[in-house]
Amino acid sequence: MTSGTVFDIGYQNYHGVREGRSRGRLAVYKDGLRAALGLGRGGRAKILPWFFIGVLSAIGLVMALVAGAAERLGGPGSAERAHIPTHSDFYGIASIILFVFAAVVGPELLCRDKRDGVINLYLVRPLTGADYILGRWLALLTVMVLAAWLPQIILFLGLSGGDPLPMEYLKAHWWDVPRFLTAGLVMSLYATTIALLTASFTSRRAYASVFLVGLFVITTPFTAGLAQEMKGSAGEWMSMFNLTNIPVHVNDIIFGEISEITSEAPARKLASWILASWCAAWTIIPATILWARYRRLAP
Amino acid sequence: MSAVPVIRVDAVSRWFGSVVAVSDVSFDVMPGITGLLGPNGAGKTTLLRMMTGLAATSAGTVTVFGESVRDNTPLYKRIGVMSEHETVYGFMKGREFVRMMGKLRGVENLDAAVDKAIALVDLADAQHRSMQTYSRGMRQRMRLAGTLVHDPEVLILDEPLNGADPRQRLHFKHLLLQLAAEGRTIVISSHILEEVEELADNVLLIVNGKLAASGGFRAIRAALNQRPYHVRVICDAPRKLAGAVVNLPSVDAVHVDPDGGIIVLSRNVLDLQVELPRLAQKESVSLRRVEPLDDSLESVFGYLVEN
Amino acid sequence: MLEASTGVRVTATEQRVLLSVDHLTKKYGDVTALDDVSFSITDGITAILGENGAGKSTAIKILLGLLQPTSGTATILGHDASSSVETRARVGYMPEHDCLPSLISAAEFLTHMAEVSGLPPSMARTRAADTLRHAGLFEERYRAIGGYSTGMKQRVKLCQALVHDPAFVFLDEPTAGLDPAGREEMLALIRKTHREFGISVLFSSHLMADVERTCDRIIVIQGGHLVHSGEVSQFTKDTETVFIEVDANREELVTALRERGVVVTPDGGGLTIEGPDVSVYDHVRDALVQTQAPLRRMAPRRRALTELFERGEK
């Protein structure tokens, strides 16, 4: 008789590696990325995030095509002469879209866990509240940075590829790359932190999203209008409360030129260090509050 | 035996589009405690809502005290309903809630009735606190007081003991028995079969929208005659007794357990009940323990739901 | 210590202390939720019971490290419950209320939870699949949790407590809201968790029947105080009284028994007979034959756990 074996597929204890909190943080980060991009969550969850990324990328592409067309029609340098928007203008143009993107995706990362009760499961694992919010914050930041950089990269490739002398273009304009990467990071830090802080106050995604959209889209024309009305330094300070523009001013500082959108804002007249610190404050203070809220979380 | 049923459900069905929640169910409910049982999704809640007039039937009629229960305001004063999930206004104090329920039913001598209802559920100490400070069990009890405030003759309770701790469960059991002894008709839906077994004289078992069984559960068990009874016997000479018992025509099989007990399978348990002592005596075997393993409500339920 | 070849775990019966609570007190301003409570939990299935309200849930939260005690200590596996976050890698918790995401599949969710508890991704994936299989979830595990029935969701909830192979699990009202079949399945799963997986269980419940059927020990907390702590068998010991139920001829049986000198008392639907003397059984048998009373049940009267609570009632 040939031999036979019965294999044990009963419960086995786990004797493998246990990696501690760093694995937990990484897992929360990975899960946050997937949640933000709608991966593993059905088709419907992918619609909004990828739509926004698509729209932003399309803007970058269109800007590249328009600049290329201008160069072809009017000869080299005509794009600049015609003030066709380029890297320095992109974040001004796309800021609203980026903020709405954060408003839509940010709550996805925090509100669902609260609403479904999953947060209770995290809290009884070797993971602190601070670990959790850090993982989620990094995840949203990663996605925002992706959304902010991709269109600029497309634009850069478009402009350099469309130029009759790509290598010349690169030599002349390579300085744009670190600039837009930095500006994109500033935009992303700002949007990520404010979106998550808002989302941390509610378990309903819709409330958080609507509040954020209201905050950016509705207060903007209001403060801009007020700032125009109030002359002098009062007007400049009022204009500082135009939330959509706060990081765009920093973008202007980085590129050394006022972009299309902020060309009307009285705040542009203020010193660079004021504008930069203001943006830093609007990022660091919300971040601190967010961290404090989650540090001592209990079910 | 009084012939007039308090609640009569006659050929009642309810469908929602293509989903048939309740299918051609008919039964009578008499005074006393009746248990309504069934797996989740079997149609119990739908049936209860039709019995209280909160929902219309798609076919058939429901009458209480001989009158149709739907849109029958005077009749509602005689019925008390406690549904499974109800949001209670947390900001309300317990007493205020019971008062409100009483006012809605047009109770006279409202304060006296409220006092009595709150005393019945033993929450007099907590009645002036707002309900959000109550534990879940206390909220359930205050809701019950709200159901009792108008002194209804008919009580329909859907999972009234959700979240109640053992002490509250005992108290509730005594309360229900007392209310039933006063002549009320109580229908209680519950998943905790051990408790229903202790409380209910009759049960109604709903499976997949149909009435699978009704009556006393022992009688139901006897009616399930394709299922042999399992009776465990412990004695001082198991194999000897087993050898004698297996000869009985009413016995299908005898198992011998490694721990020395024997389990007798029989379709005619009455015969076994009489023959077992006789055979033990004849074989000089001393019986220590005789226990039916599957004539509890739980076993009956299990068998009926399995089909 | 482990015999893997037959698929049945054989664990050493050493009684190691899994968690213990020593003079634990918790006050919220004037309200004392826990007052000088001390107990310890060893291997096995333990039930923690008590009225709704602060006592037992407060104790559990302190043990899980979610609340700080006012005074006293709580230790899990030898470590202080409130200071050590890492010990939570060896503890599982199944909350009472909903806690599952609806858009993700059980497999992905469990893998994620295993990783959060410290398992590397490949191990997490395998453990997730195995745990779900042991709990009886097969093809369903690739579907979104939102579409599961209540019973399936309860099983996923239990799985996430087990996936990282904890030393023990807390279950908070695991059978709440389940129908009888679901309850039976969950209790069977709990027994399996201890007997086959070797994981000790602490669960809180209001249903005495569940506790009697499943637990080895119980702890009762009332009004912030520890009221009972001991083996279930202690409370449900067979007494020396025999309880008999017959379906007919009860009166004749009583007479026949008394003629034989047996002390008989009617008791609800049956009869109670005193005396440990074994000859009593034969008298009963002979009396039954004589009166042809159909014997439904004969067993030593067992105390029920509910009697613990009944003393306050009448």
PDB file of N, CA and C in Angstrom, chain C residues 7 12 46 63 97 166 171 175 186 243 246 270 313:
ATOM      1  N   GLY C   7      -4.723  18.110  14.613  1.00  0.00           N
ATOM      2  CA  GLY C   7      -5.566  19.281  14.430  1.00  0.00           C
ATOM      3  C   GLY C   7      -6.262  19.706  15.704  1.00  0.00           C
ATOM      4  N   ALA C  12      -0.924  22.929  27.754  1.00  0.00           N
ATOM      5  CA  ALA C  12      -0.573  22.606  29.138  1.00  0.00           C
ATOM      6  C   ALA C  12      -1.599  23.239  30.050  1.00  0.00           C
ATOM      7  N   THR C  46     -14.061  32.843  30.648  1.00  0.00           N
ATOM      8  CA  THR C  46     -14.594  33.524  31.824  1.00  0.00           C
ATOM      9  C   THR C  46     -15.680  34.493  31.388  1.00  0.00           C
ATOM     10  N   LEU C  63      -8.795  47.766  31.512  1.00  0.00           N
ATOM     11  CA  LEU C  63      -7.932  46.652  31.123  1.00  0.00           C
ATOM     12  C   LEU C  63      -7.432  46.796  29.699  1.00  0.00           C
ATOM     13  N   HIS C  97     -20.762  47.015  19.610  1.00  0.00           N
ATOM     14  CA  HIS C  97     -21.448  47.764  18.570  1.00  0.00           C
ATOM     15  C   HIS C  97     -20.765  47.579  17.224  1.00  0.00           C
ATOM     16  N   PRO C 166      -3.853  36.323  19.440  1.00  0.00           N
ATOM     17  CA  PRO C 166      -3.663  36.908  20.758  1.00  0.00           C
ATOM     18  C   PRO C 166      -3.592  35.826  21.838  1.00  0.00           C
ATOM     19  N   LEU C 171     -14.648  39.734  24.594  1.00  0.00           N
ATOM     20  CA  LEU C 171     -15.818  39.824  23.721  1.00  0.00           C
ATOM     21  C   LEU C 171     -16.907  40.566  24.475  1.00  0.00           C
ATOM     22  N   THR C 175     -23.340  37.750  21.684  1.00  0.00           N
ATOM     23  CA  THR C 175     -24.545  37.174  21.079  1.00  0.00           C
ATOM     24  C   THR C 175     -25.685  38.167  20.998  1.00  0.00           C
ATOM     25  N   MET C 186     -22.377  31.268  17.402  1.00  0.00           N
ATOM     26  CA  MET C 186     -21.373  32.133  18.033  1.00  0.00           C
ATOM     27  C   MET C 186     -20.820  31.466  19.281  1.00  0.00           C
ATOM     28  N   PHE C 243     -35.079  15.754  41.207  1.00  0.00           N
ATOM     29  CA  PHE C 243     -36.290  16.356  40.649  1.00  0.00           C
ATOM     30  C   PHE C 243     -36.891  15.386  39.640  1.00  0.00           C
ATOM     31  N   VAL C 246     -43.353  13.741  35.828  1.00  0.00           N
ATOM     32  CA  VAL C 246     -44.121  12.693  35.146  1.00  0.00           C
ATOM     33  C   VAL C 246     -45.273  13.337  34.400  1.00  0.00           C
ATOM     34  N   GLY C 270     -43.342  19.359  38.905  1.00  0.00           N
ATOM     35  CA  GLY C 270     -42.812  18.024  39.211  1.00  0.00           C
ATOM     36  C   GLY C 270     -42.762  17.759  40.695  1.00  0.00           C
ATOM     37  N   GLU C 313     -34.608  39.529  44.135  1.00  0.00           N
ATOM     38  CA  GLU C 313     -35.869  39.840  43.460  1.00  0.00           C
ATOM     39  C   GLU C 313     -37.110  39.830  44.330  1.00  0.00           C
TER      40      GLU C 313
END
